[in-house]
């Protein structure tokens, strides 16, 4: 079936949002769709909602499986999809009626392997656009991968590390040579693993600044909660970036070093704000030490630039400084509590 788009939707306990998600896909102005709803062991009414929609529209296929996570759900969709083009939608989000028509038109126009757009951060009372509607760029695959990790005057936009704002030729996930692309299971933030790799090996990537996807922000969702899974998840994909760049993307290594510094800074900031100390401090220390080691490997040579040297020392001492700030905060907090108790 020519020009068929397969849209894969991993689903777990989202009965409050699922109908809006599916309705937005069914409302697409591009009609030649295969919609694969993967119920990942939901314990609410999500599975029943999927079955009800499948009875109404023959384009919908439903997979029910035991709970194994969103990566396994996406992989289950990839295993049975027939589309010439592939897209992903998260089940608590929804999309513009013209999203896949526009993405496919852009992909055809530029003879690209991947077509990307921007999105709205959607809150209960308002929405914030992530992109400039007038922006439009053509990248090589390596340039698109680079855009995930660095911003400059010559590279002012990023195609984003998420998988759901893109349309892919089938060959991106099912290449004629080499292994098929699958999502890593039991990993936090699986998009961080897949997106850089598929972009890096693409011939051409077209980017539109039009905001066509609605990314719902929910309190209590996995990406908005802080815990050991966040710490270990960041550790896993950071170490994966080191392994990936050492193996096949050496030209991105220095850019990723700077990106990892910013990611690590953000992680420590969230750790402090969460009040989690002293939990998981050993894991943070281990990650800090690994980053220092890796950074020294890259920048520890005679040709190191001033910028590279600064990066190395920031990595080496950043967590130490943060730890002292955290300890000081909790020491002062205990003092204030004791004083308040004594006064009472």
mmCIF file of C-alpha atoms in Angstrom:
data_model
loop_
_atom_site.group_PDB
_atom_site.id
_atom_site.type_symbol
_atom_site.label_atom_id
_atom_site.label_comp_id
_atom_site.label_asym_id
_atom_site.label_seq_id
_atom_site.Cartn_x
_atom_site.Cartn_y
_atom_site.Cartn_z
ATOM 1 C CA UNK A 1 0.000 0.000 0.000
ATOM 2 C CA UNK A 2 1.781 3.118 -1.198
ATOM 3 C CA UNK A 3 2.208 6.155 1.036
ATOM 4 C CA UNK A 4 0.657 4.445 4.078
ATOM 5 C CA UNK A 5 1.577 6.052 7.399
ATOM 6 C CA UNK A 6 1.694 3.785 10.445
ATOM 7 C CA UNK A 7 1.141 5.680 13.711
ATOM 8 C CA UNK A 8 2.185 3.787 16.847
ATOM 9 C CA UNK A 9 0.625 4.781 20.179
ATOM 10 C CA UNK A 10 1.957 3.184 23.408
ATOM 11 C CA UNK A 11 -0.799 3.225 26.049
ATOM 12 C CA UNK A 12 -0.795 2.750 29.803
ATOM 13 C CA UNK A 13 -3.503 3.966 32.208
ATOM 14 C CA UNK A 14 -4.480 7.152 30.373
ATOM 15 C CA UNK A 15 -8.247 6.763 30.206
ATOM 16 C CA UNK A 16 -8.746 10.484 30.929
ATOM 17 C CA UNK A 17 -6.739 11.549 27.853
ATOM 18 C CA UNK A 18 -6.898 8.624 25.437
ATOM 19 C CA UNK A 19 -10.062 9.548 23.559
ATOM 20 C CA UNK A 20 -8.731 13.023 22.750
ATOM 21 C CA UNK A 21 -5.507 11.444 21.523
ATOM 22 C CA UNK A 22 -7.222 8.906 19.253
ATOM 23 C CA UNK A 23 -9.786 11.433 17.999
ATOM 24 C CA UNK A 24 -6.981 13.780 16.958
ATOM 25 C CA UNK A 25 -5.368 10.999 14.922
ATOM 26 C CA UNK A 26 -8.649 10.011 13.288
ATOM 27 C CA UNK A 27 -9.223 13.682 12.401
ATOM 28 C CA UNK A 28 -6.051 13.852 10.300
ATOM 29 C CA UNK A 29 -6.578 15.422 6.891
ATOM 30 C CA UNK A 30 -4.199 12.769 5.565
ATOM 31 C CA UNK A 31 -6.399 9.684 5.645
ATOM 32 C CA UNK A 32 -4.201 6.792 4.536
ATOM 33 C CA UNK A 33 -3.297 5.694 8.038
ATOM 34 C CA UNK A 34 -2.647 2.529 9.982
ATOM 35 C CA UNK A 35 -3.206 3.336 13.662
ATOM 36 C CA UNK A 36 -1.599 0.834 16.040
ATOM 37 C CA UNK A 37 -2.796 1.163 19.639
ATOM 38 C CA UNK A 38 -0.596 -0.849 22.008
ATOM 39 C CA UNK A 39 -2.256 -1.361 25.393
ATOM 40 C CA UNK A 40 0.684 -2.001 27.707
ATOM 41 C CA UNK A 41 -1.212 -3.854 30.436
ATOM 42 C CA UNK A 42 -3.432 -0.953 31.497
ATOM 43 C CA UNK A 43 -5.401 -1.507 34.700
ATOM 44 C CA UNK A 44 -7.953 1.234 33.989
ATOM 45 C CA UNK A 45 -10.404 1.453 31.038
ATOM 46 C CA UNK A 46 -7.727 2.288 28.439
ATOM 47 C CA UNK A 47 -7.801 -1.171 26.876
ATOM 48 C CA UNK A 48 -11.586 -1.118 26.527
ATOM 49 C CA UNK A 49 -11.426 2.313 24.917
ATOM 50 C CA UNK A 50 -8.951 0.965 22.339
ATOM 51 C CA UNK A 51 -11.221 -1.963 21.489
ATOM 52 C CA UNK A 52 -14.237 0.313 21.160
ATOM 53 C CA UNK A 53 -12.461 2.574 18.673
ATOM 54 C CA UNK A 54 -11.189 -0.435 16.684
ATOM 55 C CA UNK A 55 -14.782 -1.566 16.178
ATOM 56 C CA UNK A 56 -15.639 1.816 14.655
ATOM 57 C CA UNK A 57 -12.641 2.346 12.330
ATOM 58 C CA UNK A 58 -10.951 -0.388 10.301
ATOM 59 C CA UNK A 59 -7.682 1.571 10.217
ATOM 60 C CA UNK A 60 -7.162 0.872 13.919
ATOM 61 C CA UNK A 61 -5.281 -2.207 15.130
ATOM 62 C CA UNK A 62 -5.072 -3.004 18.840
ATOM 63 C CA UNK A 63 -2.375 -4.952 20.656
ATOM 64 C CA UNK A 64 -2.880 -5.974 24.284
ATOM 65 C CA UNK A 65 0.232 -7.022 26.190
ATOM 66 C CA UNK A 66 1.415 -7.413 29.757
ATOM 67 C CA UNK A 67 2.989 -4.273 31.176
ATOM 68 C CA UNK A 68 6.568 -3.998 29.940
ATOM 69 C CA UNK A 69 7.028 -0.269 29.431
ATOM 70 C CA UNK A 70 6.646 2.200 26.586
ATOM 71 C CA UNK A 71 9.738 0.945 24.726
ATOM 72 C CA UNK A 72 8.323 -2.572 24.461
ATOM 73 C CA UNK A 73 4.976 -1.108 23.441
ATOM 74 C CA UNK A 74 6.590 0.881 20.632
ATOM 75 C CA UNK A 75 8.599 -2.164 19.567
ATOM 76 C CA UNK A 76 5.396 -4.218 19.478
ATOM 77 C CA UNK A 77 3.966 -1.654 17.085
ATOM 78 C CA UNK A 78 7.078 -1.748 14.924
ATOM 79 C CA UNK A 79 6.845 -5.537 14.708
ATOM 80 C CA UNK A 80 3.438 -5.465 12.990
ATOM 81 C CA UNK A 81 3.370 -2.124 11.141
ATOM 82 C CA UNK A 82 2.968 -2.052 7.351
ATOM 83 C CA UNK A 83 3.427 1.642 6.638
ATOM 84 C CA UNK A 84 5.842 3.171 4.168
ATOM 85 C CA UNK A 85 6.232 5.930 6.763
ATOM 86 C CA UNK A 86 6.196 5.756 10.559
ATOM 87 C CA UNK A 87 5.062 8.137 13.285
ATOM 88 C CA UNK A 88 4.695 7.978 17.061
ATOM 89 C CA UNK A 89 2.162 9.680 19.321
ATOM 90 C CA UNK A 90 2.134 9.431 23.117
ATOM 91 C CA UNK A 91 -1.270 8.488 24.456
ATOM 92 C CA UNK A 92 -1.729 11.490 26.766
ATOM 93 C CA UNK A 93 -0.945 13.947 23.948
ATOM 94 C CA UNK A 94 -2.823 14.986 20.809
ATOM 95 C CA UNK A 95 -1.974 16.378 17.373
ATOM 96 C CA UNK A 96 -3.008 19.057 14.898
ATOM 97 C CA UNK A 97 -5.351 17.787 12.137
ATOM 98 C CA UNK A 98 -2.780 18.697 9.474
ATOM 99 C CA UNK A 99 0.289 17.319 11.222
ATOM 100 C CA UNK A 100 0.976 14.241 9.115
ATOM 101 C CA UNK A 101 -0.098 15.843 5.838
ATOM 102 C CA UNK A 102 2.391 18.668 6.405
ATOM 103 C CA UNK A 103 5.184 16.359 7.539
ATOM 104 C CA UNK A 104 4.692 14.085 4.536
ATOM 105 C CA UNK A 105 4.503 17.019 2.094
ATOM 106 C CA UNK A 106 7.778 18.395 3.459
ATOM 107 C CA UNK A 107 9.417 14.982 3.309
ATOM 108 C CA UNK A 108 8.411 14.536 -0.348
ATOM 109 C CA UNK A 109 9.401 18.089 -1.289
ATOM 110 C CA UNK A 110 12.918 17.751 0.094
ATOM 111 C CA UNK A 111 13.415 14.031 -0.631
ATOM 112 C CA UNK A 112 14.199 13.587 3.055
ATOM 113 C CA UNK A 113 14.296 10.521 5.271
ATOM 114 C CA UNK A 114 12.892 12.319 8.315
ATOM 115 C CA UNK A 115 10.475 15.242 8.589
ATOM 116 C CA UNK A 116 10.247 17.127 11.914
ATOM 117 C CA UNK A 117 8.019 19.832 13.383
ATOM 118 C CA UNK A 118 7.682 21.777 16.613
ATOM 119 C CA UNK A 119 5.085 21.441 19.373
ATOM 120 C CA UNK A 120 3.104 23.139 22.119
ATOM 121 C CA UNK A 121 3.848 22.619 25.793
ATOM 122 C CA UNK A 122 0.239 22.162 26.882
ATOM 123 C CA UNK A 123 -0.788 23.065 30.430
ATOM 124 C CA UNK A 124 -4.278 22.927 32.009
ATOM 125 C CA UNK A 125 -4.839 26.656 31.469
ATOM 126 C CA UNK A 126 -2.543 27.608 28.574
ATOM 127 C CA UNK A 127 -0.142 26.394 25.886
ATOM 128 C CA UNK A 128 3.381 27.563 24.998
ATOM 129 C CA UNK A 129 4.814 27.180 21.496
ATOM 130 C CA UNK A 130 8.271 25.632 21.258
ATOM 131 C CA UNK A 131 9.067 26.840 17.753
ATOM 132 C CA UNK A 132 9.009 29.740 15.329
ATOM 133 C CA UNK A 133 6.222 28.998 12.849
ATOM 134 C CA UNK A 134 8.182 30.585 9.976
ATOM 135 C CA UNK A 135 11.358 28.544 10.467
ATOM 136 C CA UNK A 136 12.229 25.977 7.807
ATOM 137 C CA UNK A 137 15.572 24.183 7.400
ATOM 138 C CA UNK A 138 17.138 21.329 5.506
ATOM 139 C CA UNK A 139 19.815 19.334 7.335
ATOM 140 C CA UNK A 140 22.101 16.496 6.513
ATOM 141 C CA UNK A 141 21.609 13.668 8.986
ATOM 142 C CA UNK A 142 24.800 14.544 10.859
ATOM 143 C CA UNK A 143 23.817 18.218 11.041
ATOM 144 C CA UNK A 144 20.428 17.232 12.452
ATOM 145 C CA UNK A 145 22.092 15.019 15.072
ATOM 146 C CA UNK A 146 24.440 17.870 15.956
ATOM 147 C CA UNK A 147 21.457 20.173 16.445
ATOM 148 C CA UNK A 148 20.368 18.018 19.394
ATOM 149 C CA UNK A 149 23.476 18.937 21.337
ATOM 150 C CA UNK A 150 24.596 22.417 20.329
ATOM 151 C CA UNK A 151 23.086 25.783 19.445
ATOM 152 C CA UNK A 152 25.012 28.420 17.511
ATOM 153 C CA UNK A 153 24.435 31.270 15.085
ATOM 154 C CA UNK A 154 24.757 28.820 12.207
ATOM 155 C CA UNK A 155 22.637 26.128 13.901
ATOM 156 C CA UNK A 156 19.856 28.037 15.621
ATOM 157 C CA UNK A 157 17.236 25.276 15.876
ATOM 158 C CA UNK A 158 17.082 21.714 17.146
ATOM 159 C CA UNK A 159 14.963 18.934 15.707
ATOM 160 C CA UNK A 160 14.543 17.693 19.324
ATOM 161 C CA UNK A 161 15.457 14.362 20.919
ATOM 162 C CA UNK A 162 11.841 13.159 21.125
ATOM 163 C CA UNK A 163 10.544 10.706 18.521
ATOM 164 C CA UNK A 164 6.926 11.934 18.397
ATOM 165 C CA UNK A 165 7.459 15.202 16.497
ATOM 166 C CA UNK A 166 8.719 13.417 13.390
ATOM 167 C CA UNK A 167 7.690 11.327 10.404
ATOM 168 C CA UNK A 168 10.169 8.668 9.256
ATOM 169 C CA UNK A 169 10.626 6.707 6.078
ATOM 170 C CA UNK A 170 10.258 3.028 6.887
ATOM 171 C CA UNK A 171 13.880 2.467 5.866
ATOM 172 C CA UNK A 172 15.039 4.544 8.848
ATOM 173 C CA UNK A 173 13.869 1.832 11.251
ATOM 174 C CA UNK A 174 14.191 -1.081 8.803
ATOM 175 C CA UNK A 175 17.396 -0.453 6.802
ATOM 176 C CA UNK A 176 18.347 -2.755 3.950
ATOM 177 C CA UNK A 177 21.754 -3.246 5.541
ATOM 178 C CA UNK A 178 22.359 -3.575 9.252
ATOM 179 C CA UNK A 179 20.057 -4.260 12.159
ATOM 180 C CA UNK A 180 16.562 -2.870 12.564
ATOM 181 C CA UNK A 181 16.187 -0.001 15.023
ATOM 182 C CA UNK A 182 14.353 -0.857 18.236
ATOM 183 C CA UNK A 183 13.714 1.072 21.418
ATOM 184 C CA UNK A 184 15.872 -0.009 24.386
ATOM 185 C CA UNK A 185 13.758 -1.705 27.021
ATOM 186 C CA UNK A 186 13.994 -0.979 30.740
ATOM 187 C CA UNK A 187 15.627 2.375 30.018
ATOM 188 C CA UNK A 188 14.388 5.779 31.177
ATOM 189 C CA UNK A 189 14.045 8.337 28.382
ATOM 190 C CA UNK A 190 14.374 5.866 25.509
ATOM 191 C CA UNK A 191 14.073 8.682 22.958
ATOM 192 C CA UNK A 192 17.543 9.803 24.050
ATOM 193 C CA UNK A 193 18.954 6.569 22.682
ATOM 194 C CA UNK A 194 17.051 6.277 19.413
ATOM 195 C CA UNK A 195 16.764 9.816 18.048
ATOM 196 C CA UNK A 196 20.475 10.743 17.764
ATOM 197 C CA UNK A 197 21.247 7.451 16.033
ATOM 198 C CA UNK A 198 18.464 7.597 13.447
ATOM 199 C CA UNK A 199 19.196 11.245 12.666
ATOM 200 C CA UNK A 200 22.937 10.653 12.334
ATOM 201 C CA UNK A 201 22.421 7.968 9.689
ATOM 202 C CA UNK A 202 19.682 9.779 7.735
ATOM 203 C CA UNK A 203 20.478 11.238 4.308
ATOM 204 C CA UNK A 204 18.396 14.397 4.711
ATOM 205 C CA UNK A 205 16.190 15.815 7.438
ATOM 206 C CA UNK A 206 13.626 18.562 6.877
ATOM 207 C CA UNK A 207 12.552 20.742 9.789
ATOM 208 C CA UNK A 208 9.500 22.996 10.050
ATOM 209 C CA UNK A 209 8.983 25.406 12.939
ATOM 210 C CA UNK A 210 5.213 24.886 12.787
ATOM 211 C CA UNK A 211 3.802 23.736 16.125
ATOM 212 C CA UNK A 212 1.742 20.680 15.216
ATOM 213 C CA UNK A 213 1.971 18.430 18.288
ATOM 214 C CA UNK A 214 0.416 19.085 21.699
ATOM 215 C CA UNK A 215 2.699 17.807 24.461
ATOM 216 C CA UNK A 216 0.629 17.580 27.625
ATOM 217 C CA UNK A 217 2.313 18.546 30.889
ATOM 218 C CA UNK A 218 0.973 16.444 33.751
ATOM 219 C CA UNK A 219 1.933 16.728 37.392
ATOM 220 C CA UNK A 220 3.031 13.364 38.704
ATOM 221 C CA UNK A 221 4.021 12.008 35.290
ATOM 222 C CA UNK A 222 7.348 10.205 35.081
ATOM 223 C CA UNK A 223 9.194 13.105 33.480
ATOM 224 C CA UNK A 224 7.985 15.506 36.182
ATOM 225 C CA UNK A 225 8.882 13.403 39.204
ATOM 226 C CA UNK A 226 12.369 13.137 40.683
ATOM 227 C CA UNK A 227 13.736 9.898 42.037
ATOM 228 C CA UNK A 228 16.395 7.285 41.630
ATOM 229 C CA UNK A 229 14.959 6.382 38.223
ATOM 230 C CA UNK A 230 15.841 9.905 37.000
ATOM 231 C CA UNK A 231 19.390 9.703 38.356
ATOM 232 C CA UNK A 232 20.036 6.246 36.941
ATOM 233 C CA UNK A 233 18.223 7.039 33.708
ATOM 234 C CA UNK A 234 20.431 10.067 33.092
ATOM 235 C CA UNK A 235 23.484 7.994 33.953
ATOM 236 C CA UNK A 236 22.497 5.294 31.452
ATOM 237 C CA UNK A 237 21.942 7.566 28.460
ATOM 238 C CA UNK A 238 24.967 9.743 29.248
ATOM 239 C CA UNK A 239 27.200 6.658 29.295
ATOM 240 C CA UNK A 240 25.470 5.475 26.128
ATOM 241 C CA UNK A 241 26.400 8.771 24.409
ATOM 242 C CA UNK A 242 30.039 8.208 25.321
ATOM 243 C CA UNK A 243 29.912 4.675 23.921
ATOM 244 C CA UNK A 244 28.045 5.741 20.780
ATOM 245 C CA UNK A 245 30.345 8.629 19.908
ATOM 246 C CA UNK A 246 33.459 6.536 20.564
ATOM 247 C CA UNK A 247 32.141 3.837 18.252
ATOM 248 C CA UNK A 248 30.678 5.696 15.297
ATOM 249 C CA UNK A 249 30.163 9.432 15.865
ATOM 250 C CA UNK A 250 33.533 10.835 16.859
ATOM 251 C CA UNK A 251 32.747 14.092 15.062
ATOM 252 C CA UNK A 252 30.023 14.784 17.656
ATOM 253 C CA UNK A 253 32.095 13.897 20.722
ATOM 254 C CA UNK A 254 33.169 17.395 21.789
ATOM 255 C CA UNK A 255 29.676 18.832 21.255
ATOM 256 C CA UNK A 256 28.189 16.040 23.361
ATOM 257 C CA UNK A 257 30.713 16.747 26.130
ATOM 258 C CA UNK A 258 29.345 20.270 26.498
ATOM 259 C CA UNK A 259 25.785 19.008 26.276
ATOM 260 C CA UNK A 260 26.435 16.474 29.048
ATOM 261 C CA UNK A 261 27.808 19.226 31.264
ATOM 262 C CA UNK A 262 24.526 21.109 30.931
ATOM 263 C CA UNK A 263 22.490 17.942 31.498
ATOM 264 C CA UNK A 264 24.496 17.158 34.613
ATOM 265 C CA UNK A 265 24.079 20.707 35.915
ATOM 266 C CA UNK A 266 20.326 20.392 35.432
ATOM 267 C CA UNK A 267 20.266 17.000 37.148
ATOM 268 C CA UNK A 268 22.075 18.333 40.211
ATOM 269 C CA UNK A 269 19.795 21.368 40.308
ATOM 270 C CA UNK A 270 16.710 19.129 40.292
ATOM 271 C CA UNK A 271 18.318 16.965 42.958
ATOM 272 C CA UNK A 272 18.800 19.959 45.230
ATOM 273 C CA UNK A 273 15.317 21.308 44.599
ATOM 274 C CA UNK A 274 13.767 17.909 45.350
ATOM 275 C CA UNK A 275 15.279 17.827 48.854
ATOM 276 C CA UNK A 276 16.490 14.277 48.223
ATOM 277 C CA UNK A 277 19.871 14.572 49.944
ATOM 278 C CA UNK A 278 21.524 12.281 51.067
ATOM 279 C CA UNK A 279 19.635 9.742 48.928
ATOM 280 C CA UNK A 280 21.379 8.746 45.676
ATOM 281 C CA UNK A 281 24.386 10.970 46.379
ATOM 282 C CA UNK A 282 26.685 7.988 45.720
ATOM 283 C CA UNK A 283 25.094 7.497 42.298
ATOM 284 C CA UNK A 284 25.589 11.189 41.506
ATOM 285 C CA UNK A 285 29.210 10.964 42.651
ATOM 286 C CA UNK A 286 29.793 7.944 40.433
ATOM 287 C CA UNK A 287 28.303 9.725 37.454
ATOM 288 C CA UNK A 288 30.383 12.820 38.191
ATOM 289 C CA UNK A 289 33.556 10.720 38.333
ATOM 290 C CA UNK A 290 32.716 8.980 35.053
ATOM 291 C CA UNK A 291 32.081 12.332 33.343
ATOM 292 C CA UNK A 292 35.397 13.669 34.648
ATOM 293 C CA UNK A 293 37.187 10.565 33.386
ATOM 294 C CA UNK A 294 35.554 10.732 29.957
ATOM 295 C CA UNK A 295 36.120 14.465 29.652
ATOM 296 C CA UNK A 296 39.769 14.086 30.554
ATOM 297 C CA UNK A 297 40.099 11.442 27.859
ATOM 298 C CA UNK A 298 38.752 13.841 25.242
ATOM 299 C CA UNK A 299 40.316 17.087 26.368
ATOM 300 C CA UNK A 300 43.429 15.888 28.211
ATOM 301 C CA UNK A 301 45.911 16.544 25.418
ATOM 302 C CA UNK A 302 48.325 19.246 24.377
ATOM 303 C CA UNK A 303 45.887 20.712 21.889
ATOM 304 C CA UNK A 304 43.230 21.367 24.500
ATOM 305 C CA UNK A 305 41.504 24.722 24.073
ATOM 306 C CA UNK A 306 40.795 27.210 26.841
ATOM 307 C CA UNK A 307 37.137 26.296 26.515
ATOM 308 C CA UNK A 308 37.953 22.601 26.864
ATOM 309 C CA UNK A 309 40.108 23.211 29.920
ATOM 310 C CA UNK A 310 37.306 25.180 31.543
ATOM 311 C CA UNK A 311 34.904 22.330 30.842
ATOM 312 C CA UNK A 312 37.234 19.810 32.469
ATOM 313 C CA UNK A 313 37.538 21.752 35.704
ATOM 314 C CA UNK A 314 33.831 22.513 35.808
ATOM 315 C CA UNK A 315 33.156 18.798 35.590
ATOM 316 C CA UNK A 316 35.750 17.958 38.201
ATOM 317 C CA UNK A 317 34.550 20.351 40.873
ATOM 318 C CA UNK A 318 30.907 20.934 40.084
ATOM 319 C CA UNK A 319 29.336 18.215 42.204
ATOM 320 C CA UNK A 320 31.776 18.846 45.063
ATOM 321 C CA UNK A 321 30.582 22.452 45.255
ATOM 322 C CA UNK A 322 26.955 21.429 44.959
ATOM 323 C CA UNK A 323 27.352 18.849 47.714
ATOM 324 C CA UNK A 324 28.672 21.490 50.071
ATOM 325 C CA UNK A 325 25.747 23.751 49.219
ATOM 326 C CA UNK A 326 23.296 20.938 49.880
ATOM 327 C CA UNK A 327 24.932 20.008 53.185
ATOM 328 C CA UNK A 328 24.942 23.652 54.223
ATOM 329 C CA UNK A 329 21.279 23.992 53.331
ATOM 330 C CA UNK A 330 20.206 21.015 55.417
ATOM 331 C CA UNK A 331 22.480 21.986 58.306
ATOM 332 C CA UNK A 332 20.897 25.447 58.407
ATOM 333 C CA UNK A 333 17.449 23.894 58.071
ATOM 334 C CA UNK A 334 18.056 21.637 61.071
ATOM 335 C CA UNK A 335 19.335 24.604 63.038
ATOM 336 C CA UNK A 336 16.242 26.647 62.249
ATOM 337 C CA UNK A 337 13.958 23.761 63.184
ATOM 338 C CA UNK A 338 15.800 23.229 66.491
ATOM 339 C CA UNK A 339 15.593 26.935 67.317
ATOM 340 C CA UNK A 340 11.879 26.947 66.539
ATOM 341 C CA UNK A 341 11.311 23.910 68.780
ATOM 342 C CA UNK A 342 13.312 25.461 71.614
ATOM 343 C CA UNK A 343 11.358 28.691 71.346
ATOM 344 C CA UNK A 344 8.106 26.744 71.387
#
